[in-house]
PDB file of C-alpha atoms in Angstrom:
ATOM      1  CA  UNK A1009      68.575  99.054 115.938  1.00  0.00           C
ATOM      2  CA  UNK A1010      69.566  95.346 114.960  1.00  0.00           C
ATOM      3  CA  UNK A1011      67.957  95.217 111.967  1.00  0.00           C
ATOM      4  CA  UNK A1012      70.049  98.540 110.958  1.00  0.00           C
ATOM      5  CA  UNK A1013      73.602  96.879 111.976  1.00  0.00           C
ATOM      6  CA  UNK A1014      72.695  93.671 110.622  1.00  0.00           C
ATOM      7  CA  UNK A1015      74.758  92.695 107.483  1.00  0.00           C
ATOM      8  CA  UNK A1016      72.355  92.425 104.634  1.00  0.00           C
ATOM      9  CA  UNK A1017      72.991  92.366 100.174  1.00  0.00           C
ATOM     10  CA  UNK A1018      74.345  95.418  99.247  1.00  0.00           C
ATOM     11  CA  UNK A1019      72.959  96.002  95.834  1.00  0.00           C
ATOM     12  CA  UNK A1020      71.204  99.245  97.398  1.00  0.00           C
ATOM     13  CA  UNK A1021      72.077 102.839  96.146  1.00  0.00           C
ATOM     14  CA  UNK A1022      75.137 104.114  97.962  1.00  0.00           C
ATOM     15  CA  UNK A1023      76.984 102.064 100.893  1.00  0.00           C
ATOM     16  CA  UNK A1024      74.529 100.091 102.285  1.00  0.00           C
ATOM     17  CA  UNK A1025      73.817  99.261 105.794  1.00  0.00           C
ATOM     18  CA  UNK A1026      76.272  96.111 106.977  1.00  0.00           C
ATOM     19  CA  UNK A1027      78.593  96.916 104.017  1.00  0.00           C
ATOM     20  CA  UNK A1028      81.714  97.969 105.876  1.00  0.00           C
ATOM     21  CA  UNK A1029      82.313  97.053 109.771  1.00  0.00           C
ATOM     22  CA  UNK A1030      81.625  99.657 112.172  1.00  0.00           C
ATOM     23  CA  UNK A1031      84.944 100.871 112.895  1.00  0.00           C
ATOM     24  CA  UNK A1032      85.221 101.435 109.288  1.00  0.00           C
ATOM     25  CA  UNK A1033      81.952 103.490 109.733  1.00  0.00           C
ATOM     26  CA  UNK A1034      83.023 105.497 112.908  1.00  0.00           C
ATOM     27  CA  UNK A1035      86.153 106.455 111.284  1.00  0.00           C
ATOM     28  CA  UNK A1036      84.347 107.843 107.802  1.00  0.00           C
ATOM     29  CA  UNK A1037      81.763 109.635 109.933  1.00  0.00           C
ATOM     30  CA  UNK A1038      84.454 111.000 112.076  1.00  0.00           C
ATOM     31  CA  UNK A1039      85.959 112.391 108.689  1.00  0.00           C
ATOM     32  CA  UNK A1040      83.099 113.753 107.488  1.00  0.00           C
ATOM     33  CA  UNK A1041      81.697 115.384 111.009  1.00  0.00           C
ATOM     34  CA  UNK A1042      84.176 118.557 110.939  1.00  0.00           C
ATOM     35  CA  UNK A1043      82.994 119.506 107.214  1.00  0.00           C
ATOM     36  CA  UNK A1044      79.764 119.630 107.698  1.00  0.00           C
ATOM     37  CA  UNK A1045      80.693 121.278 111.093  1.00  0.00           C
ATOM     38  CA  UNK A1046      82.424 124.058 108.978  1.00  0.00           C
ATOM     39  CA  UNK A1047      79.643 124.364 106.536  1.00  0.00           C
ATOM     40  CA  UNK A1048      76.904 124.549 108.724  1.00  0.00           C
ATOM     41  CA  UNK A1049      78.903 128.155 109.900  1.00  0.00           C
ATOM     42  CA  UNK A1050      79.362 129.074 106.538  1.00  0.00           C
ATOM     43  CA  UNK A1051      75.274 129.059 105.641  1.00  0.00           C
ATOM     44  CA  UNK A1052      74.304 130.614 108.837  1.00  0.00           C
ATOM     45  CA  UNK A1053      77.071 133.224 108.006  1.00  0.00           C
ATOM     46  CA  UNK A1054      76.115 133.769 104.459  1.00  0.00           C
ATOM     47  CA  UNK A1055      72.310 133.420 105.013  1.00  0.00           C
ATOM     48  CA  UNK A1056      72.836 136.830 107.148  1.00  0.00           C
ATOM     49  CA  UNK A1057      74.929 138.724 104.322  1.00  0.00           C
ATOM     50  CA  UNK A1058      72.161 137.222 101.462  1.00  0.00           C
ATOM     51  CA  UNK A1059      68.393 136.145 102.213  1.00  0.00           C
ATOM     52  CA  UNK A1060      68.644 134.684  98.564  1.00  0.00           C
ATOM     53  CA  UNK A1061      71.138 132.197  99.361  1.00  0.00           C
ATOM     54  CA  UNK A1062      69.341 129.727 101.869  1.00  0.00           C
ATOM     55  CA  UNK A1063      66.516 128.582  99.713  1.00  0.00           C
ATOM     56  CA  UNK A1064      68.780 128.359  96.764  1.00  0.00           C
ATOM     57  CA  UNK A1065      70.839 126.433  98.721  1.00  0.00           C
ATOM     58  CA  UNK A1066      67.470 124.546  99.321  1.00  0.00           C
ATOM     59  CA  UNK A1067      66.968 123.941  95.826  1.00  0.00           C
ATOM     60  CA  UNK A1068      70.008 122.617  94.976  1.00  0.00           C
ATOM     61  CA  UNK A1069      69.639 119.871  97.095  1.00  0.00           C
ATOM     62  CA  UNK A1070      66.561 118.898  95.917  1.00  0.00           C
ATOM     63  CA  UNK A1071      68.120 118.959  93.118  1.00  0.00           C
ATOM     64  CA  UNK A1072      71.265 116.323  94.629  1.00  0.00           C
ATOM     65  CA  UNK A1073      68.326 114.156  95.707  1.00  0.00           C
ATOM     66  CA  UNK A1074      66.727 114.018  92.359  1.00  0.00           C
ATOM     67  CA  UNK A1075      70.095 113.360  90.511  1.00  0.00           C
ATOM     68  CA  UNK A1076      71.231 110.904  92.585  1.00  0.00           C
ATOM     69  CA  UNK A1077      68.300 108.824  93.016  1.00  0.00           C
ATOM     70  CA  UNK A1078      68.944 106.908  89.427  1.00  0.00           C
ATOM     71  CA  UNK A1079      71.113 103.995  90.494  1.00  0.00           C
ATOM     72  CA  UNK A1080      72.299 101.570  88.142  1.00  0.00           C
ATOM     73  CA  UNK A1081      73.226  98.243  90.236  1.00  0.00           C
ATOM     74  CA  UNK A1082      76.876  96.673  90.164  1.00  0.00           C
ATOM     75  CA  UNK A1083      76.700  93.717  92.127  1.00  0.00           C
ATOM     76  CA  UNK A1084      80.698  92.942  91.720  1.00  0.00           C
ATOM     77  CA  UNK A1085      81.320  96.131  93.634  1.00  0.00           C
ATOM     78  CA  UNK A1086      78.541  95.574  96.168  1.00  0.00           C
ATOM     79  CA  UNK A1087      77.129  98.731  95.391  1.00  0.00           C
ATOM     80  CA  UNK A1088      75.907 100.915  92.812  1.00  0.00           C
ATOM     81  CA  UNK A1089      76.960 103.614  90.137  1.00  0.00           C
ATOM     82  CA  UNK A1090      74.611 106.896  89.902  1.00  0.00           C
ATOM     83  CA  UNK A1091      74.711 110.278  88.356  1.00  0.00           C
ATOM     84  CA  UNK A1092      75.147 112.396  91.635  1.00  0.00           C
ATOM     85  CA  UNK A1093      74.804 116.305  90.930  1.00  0.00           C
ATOM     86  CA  UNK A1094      77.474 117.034  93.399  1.00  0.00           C
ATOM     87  CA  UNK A1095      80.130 118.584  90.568  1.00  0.00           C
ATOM     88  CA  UNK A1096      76.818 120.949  89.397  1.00  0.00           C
ATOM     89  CA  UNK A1097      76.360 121.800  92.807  1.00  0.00           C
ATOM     90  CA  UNK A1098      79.323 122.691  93.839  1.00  0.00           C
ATOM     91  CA  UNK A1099      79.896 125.472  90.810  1.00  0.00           C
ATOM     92  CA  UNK A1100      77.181 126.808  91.571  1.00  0.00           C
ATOM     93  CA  UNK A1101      76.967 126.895  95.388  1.00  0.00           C
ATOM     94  CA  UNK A1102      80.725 126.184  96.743  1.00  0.00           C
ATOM     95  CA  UNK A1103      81.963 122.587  97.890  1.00  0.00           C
ATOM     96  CA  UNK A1104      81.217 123.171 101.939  1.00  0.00           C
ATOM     97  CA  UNK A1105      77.595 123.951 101.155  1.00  0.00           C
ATOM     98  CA  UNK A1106      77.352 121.207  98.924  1.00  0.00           C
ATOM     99  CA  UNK A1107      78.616 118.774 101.517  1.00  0.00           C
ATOM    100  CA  UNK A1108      75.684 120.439 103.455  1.00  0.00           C
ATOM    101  CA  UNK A1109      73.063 119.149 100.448  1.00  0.00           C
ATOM    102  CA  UNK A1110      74.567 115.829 100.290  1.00  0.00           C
ATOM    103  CA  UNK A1111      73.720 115.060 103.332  1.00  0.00           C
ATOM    104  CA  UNK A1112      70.413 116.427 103.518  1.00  0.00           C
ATOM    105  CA  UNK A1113      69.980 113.885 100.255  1.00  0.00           C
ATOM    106  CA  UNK A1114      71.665 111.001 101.305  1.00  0.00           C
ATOM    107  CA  UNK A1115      69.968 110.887 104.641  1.00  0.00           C
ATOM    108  CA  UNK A1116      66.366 111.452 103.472  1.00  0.00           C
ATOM    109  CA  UNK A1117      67.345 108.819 101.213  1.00  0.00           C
ATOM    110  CA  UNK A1118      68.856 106.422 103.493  1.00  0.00           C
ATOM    111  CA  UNK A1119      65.705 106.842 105.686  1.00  0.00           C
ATOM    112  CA  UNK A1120      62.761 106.851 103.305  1.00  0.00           C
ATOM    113  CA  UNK A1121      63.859 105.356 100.288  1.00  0.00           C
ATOM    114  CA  UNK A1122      66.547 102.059 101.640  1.00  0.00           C
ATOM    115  CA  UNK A1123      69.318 103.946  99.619  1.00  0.00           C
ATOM    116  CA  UNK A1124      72.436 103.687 101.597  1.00  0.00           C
ATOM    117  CA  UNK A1125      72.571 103.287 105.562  1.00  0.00           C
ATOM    118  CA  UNK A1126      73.043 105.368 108.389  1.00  0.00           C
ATOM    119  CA  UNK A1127      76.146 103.720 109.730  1.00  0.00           C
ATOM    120  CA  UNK A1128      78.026 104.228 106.100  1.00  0.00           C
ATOM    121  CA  UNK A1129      76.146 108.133 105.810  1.00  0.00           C
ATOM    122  CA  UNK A1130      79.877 109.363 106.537  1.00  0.00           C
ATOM    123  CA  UNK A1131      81.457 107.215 103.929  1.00  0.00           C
ATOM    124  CA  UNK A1132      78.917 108.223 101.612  1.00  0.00           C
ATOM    125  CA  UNK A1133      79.589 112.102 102.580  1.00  0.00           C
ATOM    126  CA  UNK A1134      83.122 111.790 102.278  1.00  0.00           C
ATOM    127  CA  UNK A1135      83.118 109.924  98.808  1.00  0.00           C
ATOM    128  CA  UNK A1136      80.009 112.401  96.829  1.00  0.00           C
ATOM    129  CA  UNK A1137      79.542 115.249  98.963  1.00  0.00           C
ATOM    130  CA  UNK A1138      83.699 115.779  99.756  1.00  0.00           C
ATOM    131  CA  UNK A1139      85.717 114.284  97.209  1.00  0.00           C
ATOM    132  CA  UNK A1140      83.218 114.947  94.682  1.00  0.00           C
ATOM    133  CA  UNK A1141      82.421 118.492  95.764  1.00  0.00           C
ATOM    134  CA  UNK A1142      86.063 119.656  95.995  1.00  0.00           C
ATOM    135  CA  UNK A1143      87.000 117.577  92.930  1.00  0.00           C
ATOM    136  CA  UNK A1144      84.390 118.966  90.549  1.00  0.00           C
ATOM    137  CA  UNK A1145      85.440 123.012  92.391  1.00  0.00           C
ATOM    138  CA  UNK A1146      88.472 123.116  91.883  1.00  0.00           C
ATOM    139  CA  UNK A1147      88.644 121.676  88.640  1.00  0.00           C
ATOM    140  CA  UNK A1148      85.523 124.396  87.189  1.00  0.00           C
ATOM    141  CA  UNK A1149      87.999 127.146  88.280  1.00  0.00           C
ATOM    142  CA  UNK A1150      91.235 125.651  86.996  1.00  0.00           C
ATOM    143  CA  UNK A1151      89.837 124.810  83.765  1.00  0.00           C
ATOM    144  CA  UNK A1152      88.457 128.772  83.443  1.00  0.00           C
ATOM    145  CA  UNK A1153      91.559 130.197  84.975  1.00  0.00           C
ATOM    146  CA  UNK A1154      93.548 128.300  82.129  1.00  0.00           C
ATOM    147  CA  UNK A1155      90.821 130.088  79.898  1.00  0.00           C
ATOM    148  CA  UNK A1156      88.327 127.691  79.028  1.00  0.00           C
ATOM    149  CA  UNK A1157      84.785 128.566  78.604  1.00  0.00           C
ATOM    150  CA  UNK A1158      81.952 127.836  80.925  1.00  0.00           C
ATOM    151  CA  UNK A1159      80.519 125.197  78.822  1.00  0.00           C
ATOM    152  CA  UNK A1160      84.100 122.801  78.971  1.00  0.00           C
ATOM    153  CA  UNK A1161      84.646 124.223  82.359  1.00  0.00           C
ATOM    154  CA  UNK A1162      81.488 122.438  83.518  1.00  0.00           C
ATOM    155  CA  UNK A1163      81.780 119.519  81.552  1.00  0.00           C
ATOM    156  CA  UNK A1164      85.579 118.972  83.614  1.00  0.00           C
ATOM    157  CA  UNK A1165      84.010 119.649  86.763  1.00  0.00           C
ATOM    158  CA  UNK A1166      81.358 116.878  86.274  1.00  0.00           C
ATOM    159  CA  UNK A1167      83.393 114.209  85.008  1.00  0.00           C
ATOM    160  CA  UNK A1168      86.272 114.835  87.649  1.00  0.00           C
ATOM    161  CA  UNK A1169      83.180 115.531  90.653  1.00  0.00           C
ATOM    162  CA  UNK A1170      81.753 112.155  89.295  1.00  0.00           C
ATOM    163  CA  UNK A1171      84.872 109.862  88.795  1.00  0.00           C
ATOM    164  CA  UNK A1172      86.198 111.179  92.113  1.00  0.00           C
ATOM    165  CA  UNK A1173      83.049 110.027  93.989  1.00  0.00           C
ATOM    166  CA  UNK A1174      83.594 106.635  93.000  1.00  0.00           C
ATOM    167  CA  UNK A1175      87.449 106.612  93.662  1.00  0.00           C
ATOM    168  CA  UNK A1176      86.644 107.365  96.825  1.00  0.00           C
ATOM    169  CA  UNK A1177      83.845 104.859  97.639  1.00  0.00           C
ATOM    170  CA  UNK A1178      86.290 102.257  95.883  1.00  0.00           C
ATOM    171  CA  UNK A1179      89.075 102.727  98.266  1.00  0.00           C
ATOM    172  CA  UNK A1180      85.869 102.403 101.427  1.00  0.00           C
ATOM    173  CA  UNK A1181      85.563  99.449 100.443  1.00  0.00           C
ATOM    174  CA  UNK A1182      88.582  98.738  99.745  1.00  0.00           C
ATOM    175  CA  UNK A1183      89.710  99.433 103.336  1.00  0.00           C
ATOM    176  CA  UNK A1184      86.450  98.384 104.881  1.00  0.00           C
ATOM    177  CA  UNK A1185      86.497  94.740 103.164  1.00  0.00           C
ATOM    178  CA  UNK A1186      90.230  94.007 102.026  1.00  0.00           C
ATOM    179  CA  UNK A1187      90.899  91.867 105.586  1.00  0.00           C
ATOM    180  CA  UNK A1188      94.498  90.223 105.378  1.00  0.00           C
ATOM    181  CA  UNK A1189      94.186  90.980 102.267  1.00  0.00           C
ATOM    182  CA  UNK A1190      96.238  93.731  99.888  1.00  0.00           C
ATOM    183  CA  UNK A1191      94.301  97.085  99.891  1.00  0.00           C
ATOM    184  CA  UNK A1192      95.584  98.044  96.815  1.00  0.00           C
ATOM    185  CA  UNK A1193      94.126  94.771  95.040  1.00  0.00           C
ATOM    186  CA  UNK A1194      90.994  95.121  96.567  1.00  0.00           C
ATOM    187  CA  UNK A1195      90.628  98.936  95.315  1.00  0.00           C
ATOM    188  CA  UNK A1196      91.431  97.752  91.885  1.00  0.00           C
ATOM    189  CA  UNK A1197      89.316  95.295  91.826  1.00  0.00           C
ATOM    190  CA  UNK A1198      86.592  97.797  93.093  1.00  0.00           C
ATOM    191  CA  UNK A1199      87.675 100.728  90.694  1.00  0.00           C
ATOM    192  CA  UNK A1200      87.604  98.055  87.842  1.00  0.00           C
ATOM    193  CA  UNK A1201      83.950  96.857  88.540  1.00  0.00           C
ATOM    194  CA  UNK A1202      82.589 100.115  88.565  1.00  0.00           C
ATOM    195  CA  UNK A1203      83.848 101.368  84.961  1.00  0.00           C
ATOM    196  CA  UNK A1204      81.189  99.724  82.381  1.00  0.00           C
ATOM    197  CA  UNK A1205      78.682 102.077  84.538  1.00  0.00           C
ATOM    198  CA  UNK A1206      80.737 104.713  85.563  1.00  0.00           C
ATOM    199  CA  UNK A1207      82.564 105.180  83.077  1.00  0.00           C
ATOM    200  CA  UNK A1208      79.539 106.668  80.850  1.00  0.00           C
ATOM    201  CA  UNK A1209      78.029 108.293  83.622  1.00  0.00           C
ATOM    202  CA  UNK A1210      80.725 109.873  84.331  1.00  0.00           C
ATOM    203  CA  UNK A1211      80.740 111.424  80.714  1.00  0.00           C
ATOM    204  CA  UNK A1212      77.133 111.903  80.989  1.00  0.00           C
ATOM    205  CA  UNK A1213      77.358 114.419  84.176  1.00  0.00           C
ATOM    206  CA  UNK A1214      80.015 116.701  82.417  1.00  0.00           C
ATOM    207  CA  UNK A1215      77.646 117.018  80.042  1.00  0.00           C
ATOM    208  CA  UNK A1216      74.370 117.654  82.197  1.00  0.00           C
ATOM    209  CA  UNK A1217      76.851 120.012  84.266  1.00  0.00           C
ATOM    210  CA  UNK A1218      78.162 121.931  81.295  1.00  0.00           C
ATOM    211  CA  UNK A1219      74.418 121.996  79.904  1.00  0.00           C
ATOM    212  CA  UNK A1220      72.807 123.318  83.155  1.00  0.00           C
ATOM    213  CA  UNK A1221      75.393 126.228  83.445  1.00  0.00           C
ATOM    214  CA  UNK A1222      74.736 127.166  79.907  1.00  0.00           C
ATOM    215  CA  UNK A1223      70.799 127.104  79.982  1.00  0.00           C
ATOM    216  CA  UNK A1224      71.726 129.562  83.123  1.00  0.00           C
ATOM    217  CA  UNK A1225      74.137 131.677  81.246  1.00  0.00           C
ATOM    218  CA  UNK A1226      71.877 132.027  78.374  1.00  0.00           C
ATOM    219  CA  UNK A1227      68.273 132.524  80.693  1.00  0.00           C
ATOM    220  CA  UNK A1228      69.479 133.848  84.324  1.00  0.00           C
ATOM    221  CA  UNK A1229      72.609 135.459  84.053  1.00  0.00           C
ATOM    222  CA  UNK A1230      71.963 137.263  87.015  1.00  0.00           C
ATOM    223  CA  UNK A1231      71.927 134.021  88.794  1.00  0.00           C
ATOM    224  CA  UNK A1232      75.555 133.112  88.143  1.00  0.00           C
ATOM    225  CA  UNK A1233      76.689 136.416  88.305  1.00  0.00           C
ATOM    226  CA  UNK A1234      75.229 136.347  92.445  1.00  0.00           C
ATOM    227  CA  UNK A1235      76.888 133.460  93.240  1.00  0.00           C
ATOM    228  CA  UNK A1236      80.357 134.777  91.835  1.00  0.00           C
ATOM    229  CA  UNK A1237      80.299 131.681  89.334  1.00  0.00           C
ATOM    230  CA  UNK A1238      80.326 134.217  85.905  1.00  0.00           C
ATOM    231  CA  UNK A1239      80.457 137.654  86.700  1.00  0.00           C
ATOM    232  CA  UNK A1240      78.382 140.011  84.083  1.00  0.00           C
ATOM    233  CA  UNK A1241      79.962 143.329  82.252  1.00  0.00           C
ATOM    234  CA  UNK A1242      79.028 146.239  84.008  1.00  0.00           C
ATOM    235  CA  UNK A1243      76.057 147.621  83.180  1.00  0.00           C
ATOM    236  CA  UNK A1244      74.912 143.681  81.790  1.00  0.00           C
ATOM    237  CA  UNK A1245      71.441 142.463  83.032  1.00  0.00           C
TER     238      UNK A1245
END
């Protein structure tokens, strides 16, 4: 147990262990405990209404995992930047489960792979698997209730999901490590460090998003069309 609250270098994927001090870490877990909460309800409930849903659900995290398991170091932000899968996910499967697949990822990853910590798993939650998630939603369905098609509907909702993952894990820190100092320099500072990297991967997402709904559109239809995300003509198969 020492050696996990133990301050160590944070150039590890995610927050690392010893990054931000534990009341920092209570409060962020305390934040993201009702979500998942909530979304746990939501699977059980759909699981009964659709025996298709659960495994998807299943393979979209797998999917999470493997997305966000490419970091790219940025040692001025005591972190790193990473692709993260959470704006794909959460077209496709809704932002509650996707908090649910974020943690599944981050936590296999915290334990087997030194990614992140298990003190900061709720600041990492909050920043991909809630900001992200409900970022990258809402701003798939604005984009195609203002008419755009799927493909620059996806490509918003992975730039926003992305860019708001970071945003968020800027201010963490931000809040975690700012001291007697000014929050609002600190975050800057932060935001700033992360752009050479995130700024491309953020670009780089939209595109993977927008490319994975249209290889769907184009080979499983049907797949879309049962989770509500494109709904075919009648009669369409």
């Amino acid at each position: 147990m020492g050696t996990l609250l133990a301050p160590r270098p944070a150039a590890a994927m995610h927050l690392a262990e010893g990054v931000l001090p534990l009341g920092w870490c209570a409060f962020w877990n305390a934040l993201a405990l009702p979500f998942v909460a909530i979304a746990l309800h939501l699977l059980r409930r759909r699981t009964e209404q659709d025996a298709f849903y659960k495994p998807f659900v299943g393979l979209i995290a797998a999917a999470v995992f493997a997305i966000s398991c490419m970091p790219v170091p940025v040692p001025t932000a005591g972190t790193c930047s990473h692709p993260c899968g959470t704006g794909l996910a959460a077209v496709l499967i809704g932002p509650w489960m996707t908090v649910l697949v974020t943690v599944a990822a981050l936590l296999i990853q915290a334990l087997f792979l030194a990614h992140g910590g298990i003190t900061t798993l709720g600041a990492d939650v909050a920043s991909m698997g809630i900001a992200g998630a409900f970022t990258g939603y809402f701003a798939f369905h604005l984009a195609r209730r203002c008419g755009a098609n799927l493909w620059v509907a996806g490509f918003l909702a992975g730039v926003t999901s992305d860019w708001a993952t970071y945003a968020t894990t800027a201010l963490a820190l931000a809040l975690g490590l700012s001291g007697e100092g000014s929050v609002t320099s600190m975050f800057t500072g932060v935001a700033l460090a992360f752009v050479p990297t995130q700024l491309p991967l953020g670009l780089l997402e939209g595109v993977m998003t927008a490319g994975a709904l249209a290889f769907l559109r184009a080979r499983r239809p049907d797949i879309l069309d049962r989770l509500q995300v494109v709904r075919l003509a009648p009669g369409a198969s």
